[in-house]
CSV table of C-alpha atoms and ligand atoms in Angstrom, one decimal:
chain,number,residue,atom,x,y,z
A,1,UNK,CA,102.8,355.0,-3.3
A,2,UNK,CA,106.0,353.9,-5.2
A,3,UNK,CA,105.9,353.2,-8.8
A,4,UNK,CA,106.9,349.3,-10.0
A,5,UNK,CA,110.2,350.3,-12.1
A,6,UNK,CA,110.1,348.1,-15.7
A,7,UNK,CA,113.7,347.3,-16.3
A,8,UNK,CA,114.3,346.1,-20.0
A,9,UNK,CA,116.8,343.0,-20.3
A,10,UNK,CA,119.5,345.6,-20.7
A,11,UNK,CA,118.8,346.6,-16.7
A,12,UNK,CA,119.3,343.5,-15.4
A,13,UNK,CA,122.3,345.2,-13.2
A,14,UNK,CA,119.4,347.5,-12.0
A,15,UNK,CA,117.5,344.4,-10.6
A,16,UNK,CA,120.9,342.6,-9.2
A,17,UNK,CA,121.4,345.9,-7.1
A,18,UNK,CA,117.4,345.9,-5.7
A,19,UNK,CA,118.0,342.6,-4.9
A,20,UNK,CA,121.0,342.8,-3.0
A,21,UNK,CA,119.6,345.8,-1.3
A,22,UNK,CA,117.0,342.8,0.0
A,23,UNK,CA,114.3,344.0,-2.3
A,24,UNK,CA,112.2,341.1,-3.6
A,25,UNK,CA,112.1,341.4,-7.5
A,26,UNK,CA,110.0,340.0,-10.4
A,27,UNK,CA,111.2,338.1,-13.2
A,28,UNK,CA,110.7,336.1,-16.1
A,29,UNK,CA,111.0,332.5,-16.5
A,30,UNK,CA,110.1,329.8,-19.2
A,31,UNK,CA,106.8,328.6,-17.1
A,32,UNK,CA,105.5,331.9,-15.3
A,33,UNK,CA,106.9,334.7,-13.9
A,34,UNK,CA,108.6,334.7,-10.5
A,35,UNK,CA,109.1,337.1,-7.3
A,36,UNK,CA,113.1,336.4,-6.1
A,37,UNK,CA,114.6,337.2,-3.4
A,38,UNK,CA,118.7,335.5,-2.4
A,39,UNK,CA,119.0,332.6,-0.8
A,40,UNK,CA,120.9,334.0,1.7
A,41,UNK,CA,118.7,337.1,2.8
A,42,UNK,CA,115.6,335.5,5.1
A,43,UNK,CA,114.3,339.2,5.5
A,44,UNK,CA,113.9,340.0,1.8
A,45,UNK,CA,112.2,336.3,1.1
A,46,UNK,CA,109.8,337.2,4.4
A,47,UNK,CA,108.8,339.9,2.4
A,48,UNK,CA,107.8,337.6,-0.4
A,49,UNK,CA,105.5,335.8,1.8
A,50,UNK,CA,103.9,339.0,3.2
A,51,UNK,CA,103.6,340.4,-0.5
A,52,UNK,CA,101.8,337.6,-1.7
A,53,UNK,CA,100.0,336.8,1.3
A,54,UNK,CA,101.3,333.0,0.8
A,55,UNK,CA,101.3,330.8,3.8
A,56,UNK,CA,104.2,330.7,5.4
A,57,UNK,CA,104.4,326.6,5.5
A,58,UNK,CA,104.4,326.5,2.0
A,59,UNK,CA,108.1,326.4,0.6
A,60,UNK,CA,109.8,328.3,-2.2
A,61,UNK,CA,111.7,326.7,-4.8
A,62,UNK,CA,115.6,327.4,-5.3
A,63,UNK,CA,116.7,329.2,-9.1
A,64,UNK,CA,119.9,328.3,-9.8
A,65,UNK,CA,121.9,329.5,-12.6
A,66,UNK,CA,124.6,326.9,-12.5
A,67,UNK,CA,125.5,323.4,-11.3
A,68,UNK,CA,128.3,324.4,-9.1
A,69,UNK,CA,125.5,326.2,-6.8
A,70,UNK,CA,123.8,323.0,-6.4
A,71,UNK,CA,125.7,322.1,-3.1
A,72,UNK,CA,125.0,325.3,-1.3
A,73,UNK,CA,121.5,324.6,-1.4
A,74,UNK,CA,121.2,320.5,-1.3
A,75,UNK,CA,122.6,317.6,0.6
A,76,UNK,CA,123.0,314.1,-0.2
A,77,UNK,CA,122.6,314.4,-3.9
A,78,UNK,CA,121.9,311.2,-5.6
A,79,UNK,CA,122.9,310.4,-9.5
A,80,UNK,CA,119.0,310.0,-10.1
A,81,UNK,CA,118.9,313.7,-10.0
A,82,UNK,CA,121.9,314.6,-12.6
A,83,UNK,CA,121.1,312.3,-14.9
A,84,UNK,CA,117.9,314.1,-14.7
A,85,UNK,CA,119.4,317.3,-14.8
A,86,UNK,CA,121.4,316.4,-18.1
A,87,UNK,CA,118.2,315.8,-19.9
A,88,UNK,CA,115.9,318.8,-18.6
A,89,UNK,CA,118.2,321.0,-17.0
A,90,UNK,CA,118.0,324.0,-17.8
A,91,UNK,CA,114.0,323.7,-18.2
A,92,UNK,CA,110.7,323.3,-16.6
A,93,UNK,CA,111.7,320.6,-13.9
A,94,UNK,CA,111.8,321.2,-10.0
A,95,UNK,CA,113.1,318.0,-8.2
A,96,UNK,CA,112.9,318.3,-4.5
A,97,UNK,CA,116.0,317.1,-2.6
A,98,UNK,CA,117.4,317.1,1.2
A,99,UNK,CA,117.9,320.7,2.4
A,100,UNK,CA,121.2,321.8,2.9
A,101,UNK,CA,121.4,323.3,6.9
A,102,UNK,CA,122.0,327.0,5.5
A,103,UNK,CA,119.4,327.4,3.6
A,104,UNK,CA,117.0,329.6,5.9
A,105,UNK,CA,113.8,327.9,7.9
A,106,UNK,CA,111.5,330.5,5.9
A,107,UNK,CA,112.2,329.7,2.0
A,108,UNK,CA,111.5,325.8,2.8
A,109,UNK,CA,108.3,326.4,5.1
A,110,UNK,CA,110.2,324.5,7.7
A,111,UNK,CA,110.4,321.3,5.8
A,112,UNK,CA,113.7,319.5,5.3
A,113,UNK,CA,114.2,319.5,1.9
A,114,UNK,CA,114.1,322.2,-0.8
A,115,UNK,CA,112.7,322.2,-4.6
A,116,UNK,CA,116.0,323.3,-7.1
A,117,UNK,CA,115.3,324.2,-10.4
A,118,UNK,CA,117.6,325.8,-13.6
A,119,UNK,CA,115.1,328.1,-15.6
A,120,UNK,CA,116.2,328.2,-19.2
A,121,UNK,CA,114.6,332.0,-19.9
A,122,UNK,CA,117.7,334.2,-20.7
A,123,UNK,CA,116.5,337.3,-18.4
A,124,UNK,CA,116.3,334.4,-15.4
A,125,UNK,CA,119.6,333.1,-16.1
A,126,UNK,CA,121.6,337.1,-16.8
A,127,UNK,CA,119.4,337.8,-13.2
A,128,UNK,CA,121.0,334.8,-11.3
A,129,UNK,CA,124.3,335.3,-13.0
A,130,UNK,CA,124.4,339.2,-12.1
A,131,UNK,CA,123.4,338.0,-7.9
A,132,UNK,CA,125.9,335.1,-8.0
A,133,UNK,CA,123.3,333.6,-5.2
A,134,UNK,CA,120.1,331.2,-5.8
A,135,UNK,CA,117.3,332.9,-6.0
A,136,UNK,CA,114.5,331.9,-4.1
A,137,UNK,CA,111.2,332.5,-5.9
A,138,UNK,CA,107.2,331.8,-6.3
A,139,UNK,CA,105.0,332.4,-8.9
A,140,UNK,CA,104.2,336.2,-9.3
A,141,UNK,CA,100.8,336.4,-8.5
A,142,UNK,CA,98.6,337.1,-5.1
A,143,UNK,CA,98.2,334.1,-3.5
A,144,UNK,CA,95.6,331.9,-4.8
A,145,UNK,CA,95.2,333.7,-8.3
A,146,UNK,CA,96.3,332.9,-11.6
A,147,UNK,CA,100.2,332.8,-11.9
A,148,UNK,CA,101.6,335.9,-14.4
A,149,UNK,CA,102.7,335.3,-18.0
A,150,UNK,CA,103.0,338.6,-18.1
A,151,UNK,CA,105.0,342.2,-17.1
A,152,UNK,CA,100.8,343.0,-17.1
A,153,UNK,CA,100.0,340.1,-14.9
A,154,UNK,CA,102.7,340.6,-12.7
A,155,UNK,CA,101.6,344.7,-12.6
A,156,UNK,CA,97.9,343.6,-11.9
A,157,UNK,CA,98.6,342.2,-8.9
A,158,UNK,CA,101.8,344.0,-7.5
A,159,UNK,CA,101.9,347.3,-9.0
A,160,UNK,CA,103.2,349.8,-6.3
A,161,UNK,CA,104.2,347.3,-4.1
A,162,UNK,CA,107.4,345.5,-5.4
A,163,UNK,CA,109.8,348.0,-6.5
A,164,UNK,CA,110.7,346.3,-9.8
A,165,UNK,CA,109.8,343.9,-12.6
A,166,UNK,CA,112.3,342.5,-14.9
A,167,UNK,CA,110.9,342.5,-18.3
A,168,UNK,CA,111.0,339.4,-21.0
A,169,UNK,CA,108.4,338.6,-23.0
A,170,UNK,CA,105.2,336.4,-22.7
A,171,UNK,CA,106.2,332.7,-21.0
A,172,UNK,CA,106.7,330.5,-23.6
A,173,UNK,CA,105.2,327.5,-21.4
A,174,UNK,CA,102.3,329.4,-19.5
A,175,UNK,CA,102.0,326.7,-16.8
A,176,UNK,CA,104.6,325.9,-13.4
A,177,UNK,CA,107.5,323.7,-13.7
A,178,UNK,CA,106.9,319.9,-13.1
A,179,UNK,CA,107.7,319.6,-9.0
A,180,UNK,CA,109.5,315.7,-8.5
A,181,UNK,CA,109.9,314.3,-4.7
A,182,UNK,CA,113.4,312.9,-5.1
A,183,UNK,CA,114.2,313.0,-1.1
A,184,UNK,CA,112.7,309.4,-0.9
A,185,UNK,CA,115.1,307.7,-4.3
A,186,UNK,CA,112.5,304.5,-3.5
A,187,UNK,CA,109.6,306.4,-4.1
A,188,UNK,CA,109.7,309.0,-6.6
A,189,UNK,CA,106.9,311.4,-6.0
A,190,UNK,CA,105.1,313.2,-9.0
A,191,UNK,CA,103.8,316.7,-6.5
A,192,UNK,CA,102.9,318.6,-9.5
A,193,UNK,CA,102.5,317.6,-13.7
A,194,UNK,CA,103.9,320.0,-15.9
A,195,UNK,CA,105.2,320.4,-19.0
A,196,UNK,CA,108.3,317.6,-18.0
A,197,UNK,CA,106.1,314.9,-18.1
A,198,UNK,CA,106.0,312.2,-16.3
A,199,UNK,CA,106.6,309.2,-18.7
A,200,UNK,CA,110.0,311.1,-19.6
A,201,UNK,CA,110.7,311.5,-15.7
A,202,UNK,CA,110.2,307.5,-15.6
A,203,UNK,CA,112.1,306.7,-19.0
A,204,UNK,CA,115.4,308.7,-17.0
A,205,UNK,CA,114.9,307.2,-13.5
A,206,UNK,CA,114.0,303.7,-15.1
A,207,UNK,CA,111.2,303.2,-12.5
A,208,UNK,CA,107.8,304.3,-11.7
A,209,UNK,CA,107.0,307.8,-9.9
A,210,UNK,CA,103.9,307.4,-7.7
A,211,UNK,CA,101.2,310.0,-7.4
A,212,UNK,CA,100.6,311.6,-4.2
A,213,UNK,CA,97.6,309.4,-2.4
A,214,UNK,CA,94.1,311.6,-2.6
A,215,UNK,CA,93.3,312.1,1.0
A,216,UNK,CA,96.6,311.5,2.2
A,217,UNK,CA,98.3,314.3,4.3
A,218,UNK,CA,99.7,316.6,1.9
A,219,UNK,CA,103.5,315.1,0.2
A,220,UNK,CA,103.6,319.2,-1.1
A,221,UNK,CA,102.1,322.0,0.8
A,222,UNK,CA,100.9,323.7,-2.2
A,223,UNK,CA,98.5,321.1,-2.8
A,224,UNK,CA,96.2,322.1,0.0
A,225,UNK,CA,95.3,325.8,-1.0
A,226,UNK,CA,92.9,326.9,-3.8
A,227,UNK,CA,95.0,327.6,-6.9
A,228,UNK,CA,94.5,329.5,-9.7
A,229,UNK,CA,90.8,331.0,-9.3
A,230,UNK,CA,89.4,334.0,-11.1
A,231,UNK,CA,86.5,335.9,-9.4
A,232,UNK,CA,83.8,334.1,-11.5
A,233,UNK,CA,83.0,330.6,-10.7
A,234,UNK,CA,84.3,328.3,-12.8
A,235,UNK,CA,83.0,324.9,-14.0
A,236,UNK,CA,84.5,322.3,-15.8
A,237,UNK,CA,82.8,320.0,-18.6
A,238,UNK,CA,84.3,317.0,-19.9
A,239,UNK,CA,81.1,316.3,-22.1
A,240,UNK,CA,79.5,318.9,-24.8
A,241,UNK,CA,76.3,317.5,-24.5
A,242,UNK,CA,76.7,318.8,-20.6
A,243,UNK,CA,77.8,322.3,-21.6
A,244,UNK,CA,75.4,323.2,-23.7
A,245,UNK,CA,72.9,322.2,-21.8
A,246,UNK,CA,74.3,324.4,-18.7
A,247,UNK,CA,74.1,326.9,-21.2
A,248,UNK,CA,71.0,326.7,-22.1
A,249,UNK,CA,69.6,326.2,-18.2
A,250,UNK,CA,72.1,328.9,-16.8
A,251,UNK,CA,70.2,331.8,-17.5
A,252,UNK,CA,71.6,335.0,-18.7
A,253,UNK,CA,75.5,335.4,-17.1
A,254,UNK,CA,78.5,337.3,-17.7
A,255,UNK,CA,80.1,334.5,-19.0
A,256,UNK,CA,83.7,333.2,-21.1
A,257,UNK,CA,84.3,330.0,-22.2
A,258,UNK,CA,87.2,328.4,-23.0
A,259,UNK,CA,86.9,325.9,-25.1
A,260,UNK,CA,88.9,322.9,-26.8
A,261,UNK,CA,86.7,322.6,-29.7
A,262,UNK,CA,84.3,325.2,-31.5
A,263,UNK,CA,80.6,325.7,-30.2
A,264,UNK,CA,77.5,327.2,-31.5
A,265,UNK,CA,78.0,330.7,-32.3
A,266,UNK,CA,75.6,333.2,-30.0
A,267,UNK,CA,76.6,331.5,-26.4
A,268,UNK,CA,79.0,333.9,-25.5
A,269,UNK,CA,83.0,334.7,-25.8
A,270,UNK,CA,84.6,331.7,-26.4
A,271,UNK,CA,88.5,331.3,-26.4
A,272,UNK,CA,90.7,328.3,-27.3
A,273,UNK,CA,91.5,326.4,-24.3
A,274,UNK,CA,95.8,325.7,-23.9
A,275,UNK,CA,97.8,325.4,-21.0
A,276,UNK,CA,100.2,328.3,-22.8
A,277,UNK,CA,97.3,330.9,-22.3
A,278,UNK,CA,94.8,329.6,-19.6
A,279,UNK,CA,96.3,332.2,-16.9
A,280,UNK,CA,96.1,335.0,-19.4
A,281,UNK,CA,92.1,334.1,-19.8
A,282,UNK,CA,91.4,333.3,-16.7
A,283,UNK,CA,92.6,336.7,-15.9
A,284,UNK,CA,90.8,338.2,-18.8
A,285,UNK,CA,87.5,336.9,-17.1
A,286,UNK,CA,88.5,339.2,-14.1
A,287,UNK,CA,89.0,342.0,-16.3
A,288,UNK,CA,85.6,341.8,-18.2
A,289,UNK,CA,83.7,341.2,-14.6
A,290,UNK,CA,82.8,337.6,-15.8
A,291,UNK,CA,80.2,335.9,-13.5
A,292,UNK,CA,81.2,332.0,-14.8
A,293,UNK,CA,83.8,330.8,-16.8
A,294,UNK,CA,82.6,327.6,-18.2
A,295,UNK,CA,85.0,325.0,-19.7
A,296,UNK,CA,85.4,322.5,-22.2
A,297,UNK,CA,88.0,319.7,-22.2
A,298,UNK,CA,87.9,317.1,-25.2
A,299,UNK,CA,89.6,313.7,-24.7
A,300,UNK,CA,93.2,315.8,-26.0
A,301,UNK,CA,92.8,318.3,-23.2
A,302,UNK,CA,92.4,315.4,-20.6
A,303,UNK,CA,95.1,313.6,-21.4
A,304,UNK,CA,97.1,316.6,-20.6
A,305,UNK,CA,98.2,316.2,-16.8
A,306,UNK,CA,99.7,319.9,-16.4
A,307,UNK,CA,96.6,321.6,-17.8
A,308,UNK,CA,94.0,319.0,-16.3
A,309,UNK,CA,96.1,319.6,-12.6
A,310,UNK,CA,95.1,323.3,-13.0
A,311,UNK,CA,91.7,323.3,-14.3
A,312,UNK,CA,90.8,320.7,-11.6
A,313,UNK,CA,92.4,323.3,-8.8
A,314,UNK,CA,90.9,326.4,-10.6
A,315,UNK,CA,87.5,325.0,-10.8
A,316,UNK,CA,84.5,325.1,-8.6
A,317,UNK,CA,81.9,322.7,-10.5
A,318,UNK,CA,83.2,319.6,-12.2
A,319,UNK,CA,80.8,317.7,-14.9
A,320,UNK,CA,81.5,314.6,-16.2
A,321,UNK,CA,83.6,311.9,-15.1
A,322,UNK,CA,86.6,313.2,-12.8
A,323,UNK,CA,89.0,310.0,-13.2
A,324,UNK,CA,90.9,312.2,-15.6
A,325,UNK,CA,91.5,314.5,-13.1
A,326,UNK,CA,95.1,314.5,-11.6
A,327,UNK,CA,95.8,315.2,-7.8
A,328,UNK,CA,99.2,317.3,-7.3
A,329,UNK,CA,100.7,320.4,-6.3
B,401,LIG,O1,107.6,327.2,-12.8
B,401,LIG,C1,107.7,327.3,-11.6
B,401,LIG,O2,108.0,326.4,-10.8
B,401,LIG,C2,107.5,328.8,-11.1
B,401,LIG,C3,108.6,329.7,-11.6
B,401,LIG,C4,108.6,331.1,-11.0
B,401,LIG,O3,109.9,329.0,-11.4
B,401,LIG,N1,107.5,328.8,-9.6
B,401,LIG,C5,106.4,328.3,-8.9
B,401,LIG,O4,106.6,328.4,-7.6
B,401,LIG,O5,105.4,327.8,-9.4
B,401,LIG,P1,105.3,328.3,-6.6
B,401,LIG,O6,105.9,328.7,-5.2
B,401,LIG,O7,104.2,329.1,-7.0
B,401,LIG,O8,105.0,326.8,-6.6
B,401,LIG,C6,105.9,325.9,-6.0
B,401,LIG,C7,105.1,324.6,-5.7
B,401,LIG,C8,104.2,324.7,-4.5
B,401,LIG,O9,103.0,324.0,-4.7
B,401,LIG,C9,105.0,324.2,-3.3
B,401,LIG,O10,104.2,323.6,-2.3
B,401,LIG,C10,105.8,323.1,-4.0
B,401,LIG,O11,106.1,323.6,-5.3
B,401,LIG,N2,107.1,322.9,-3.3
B,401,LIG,C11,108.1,323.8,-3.3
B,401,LIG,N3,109.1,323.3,-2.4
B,401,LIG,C12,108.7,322.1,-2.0
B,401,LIG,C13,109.2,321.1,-1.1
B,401,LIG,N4,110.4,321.3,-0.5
B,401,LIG,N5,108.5,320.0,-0.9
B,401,LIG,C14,107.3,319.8,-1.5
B,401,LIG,N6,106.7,320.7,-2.3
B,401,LIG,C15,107.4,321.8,-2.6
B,402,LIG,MG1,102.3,329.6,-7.4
């Protein structure tokens, strides 16, 4: 088996040439980790799909490392999105605009339109400088895992099989860009909360963004699969009272908990619950053969729509009122 080269941010070149060789590469961003492969090279993003084991109706979002490779991947671009684009461009924001015809039928999963985003992580934007092309890229993890914040991460799950990682730190964010439906300018569609939130989105756009109806046929592929799950069941508390009783019922478990406030010492490892460092945990519990990781969000935690979006899609067991529990991508 082929060992997953670690290129420094010096070898970026290293990475440009794998890439344009149509191998898929890994590489940092401000939110997670990615897997890229050129807009223009459907062969290298199928292999993407097969690495992850990703469904192929669920589209890729477009890197781009500059404005001026905007039209080559959208049509019909409305002022909505650059006035967007001046405040959180480059950042954590994906809007998701009419497809341009040349962008292949496997990066959008078929659909008409196309997710564009400008990651602000220096590696991301040297990598997409160095190609010249968009990159089209997921999340670095197997499908249905914990995205990577991580060279680790990204190793756990695709040592041996992509040929390189690019390296650049821990992600400063930890959780996925904000995804925005912007093909409908009427209706403004919030697919997935992240760190853009979306007050700020409505503050820009001057009008309200609608969340995607519960039961409704999915507005983002990515909201139908199981997200982020560990091995270990997990279960979500939004009351202490609950938890430690489940702890005290539960009987004897490999168990972590990740917590928003301090417990009782003696129940088991307990780590501070953030959005920056959930994936690393939730990995952690894989590592340590949890059976259950059991969480506790206090009234902060649930007023944070990113983190309470992944917890909600990671978890198996909810406890305690689930109003606070956003639908999305
Ligand atoms: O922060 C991020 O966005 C990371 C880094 C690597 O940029 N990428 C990422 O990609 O999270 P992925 O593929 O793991 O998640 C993209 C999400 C999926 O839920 C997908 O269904 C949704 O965005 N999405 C992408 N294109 C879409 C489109 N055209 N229409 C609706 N939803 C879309
Ligand atoms: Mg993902």
């Amino acid at each position: 088996m082929m060992q997953t080269e670690r290129l420094s941010a010096e070898e970026v070149e290293r990475a440009v040439e794998w890439l344009l060789r149509g191998e898929p590469v890994g590489f940092p961003t401000e939110t997670v980790y990615g897997i890229g492969a050129p807009l223009d090279r459907p062969e290298a993003i199928g292999k993407i799909f097969s690495l992850k084991g990703r469904p192929s109706d669920n589209p890729l979002i477009a890197h781009l490392g500059e404005m001026g490779d905007l039209e080559r991947v959208a049509l019909d671009v409305p002022q909505e999105f650059y006035r967007l684009a001046e405040r959180f461009c480059p950042g954590p924001l994906t809007v998701v605009l009419k497809k341009h015809p040349s962008v292949p039928f496997i990066a959008s999963g078929g659909l008409s339109t196309i997710g564009v985003r400008f990651p602000s992580h220096p590696v991301a934007q040297a990598l997409l400088k160095g190609v010249g092309v968009p990159l089209v890229a997921p999340s670095a993890n197997l499908s249905g895992k914990p995205s990577a914040t991580s060279v680790e991460a990204v190793l756990e799950d695709f040592e041996g099989k992509l040929v390189a990682v690019l390296e650049g730190g821990e992600c400063a964010l930890g959780l996925e860009s904000t995804v925005l439906g912007l093909f409908d300018l009427e209706h403004p569609v919030l697919l997935r909360p992240g760190r853009v939130s979306q007050e700020a989105l409505e503050e820009v756009l001057k009008r309200r963004i609608l969340l995607p109806a519960a039961g409704a046929v999915p507005a983002s592929p990515g909201m139908k699969y199981r997200h982020y799950a560990p091995k270990a069941a997990v279960k979500l508390f939004t009351d202490r009272t609950a938890l430690l009783h489940h702890l005290k019922e539960g009987g004897e478990k490999r168990r972590l908990i990740l917590t928003s406030e301090p417990l009782p010492e003696g129940i088991g490892e307990q780590l501070p619950l953030h959005g920056s460092s959930l994936y690393a945990f939730l990995r952690y519990s894989d590592k340590m053969s949890a059976e259950e990781v059991v969480i506790l969000c206090d009234q902060a935690a649930q007023k944070d729509a990113a983190l309470m979006n992944r917890l909600s899609k990671a978890a198996d067991v909810f406890c305690g009122p689930r109003s606070s529990l956003l639908a999305g991508a």
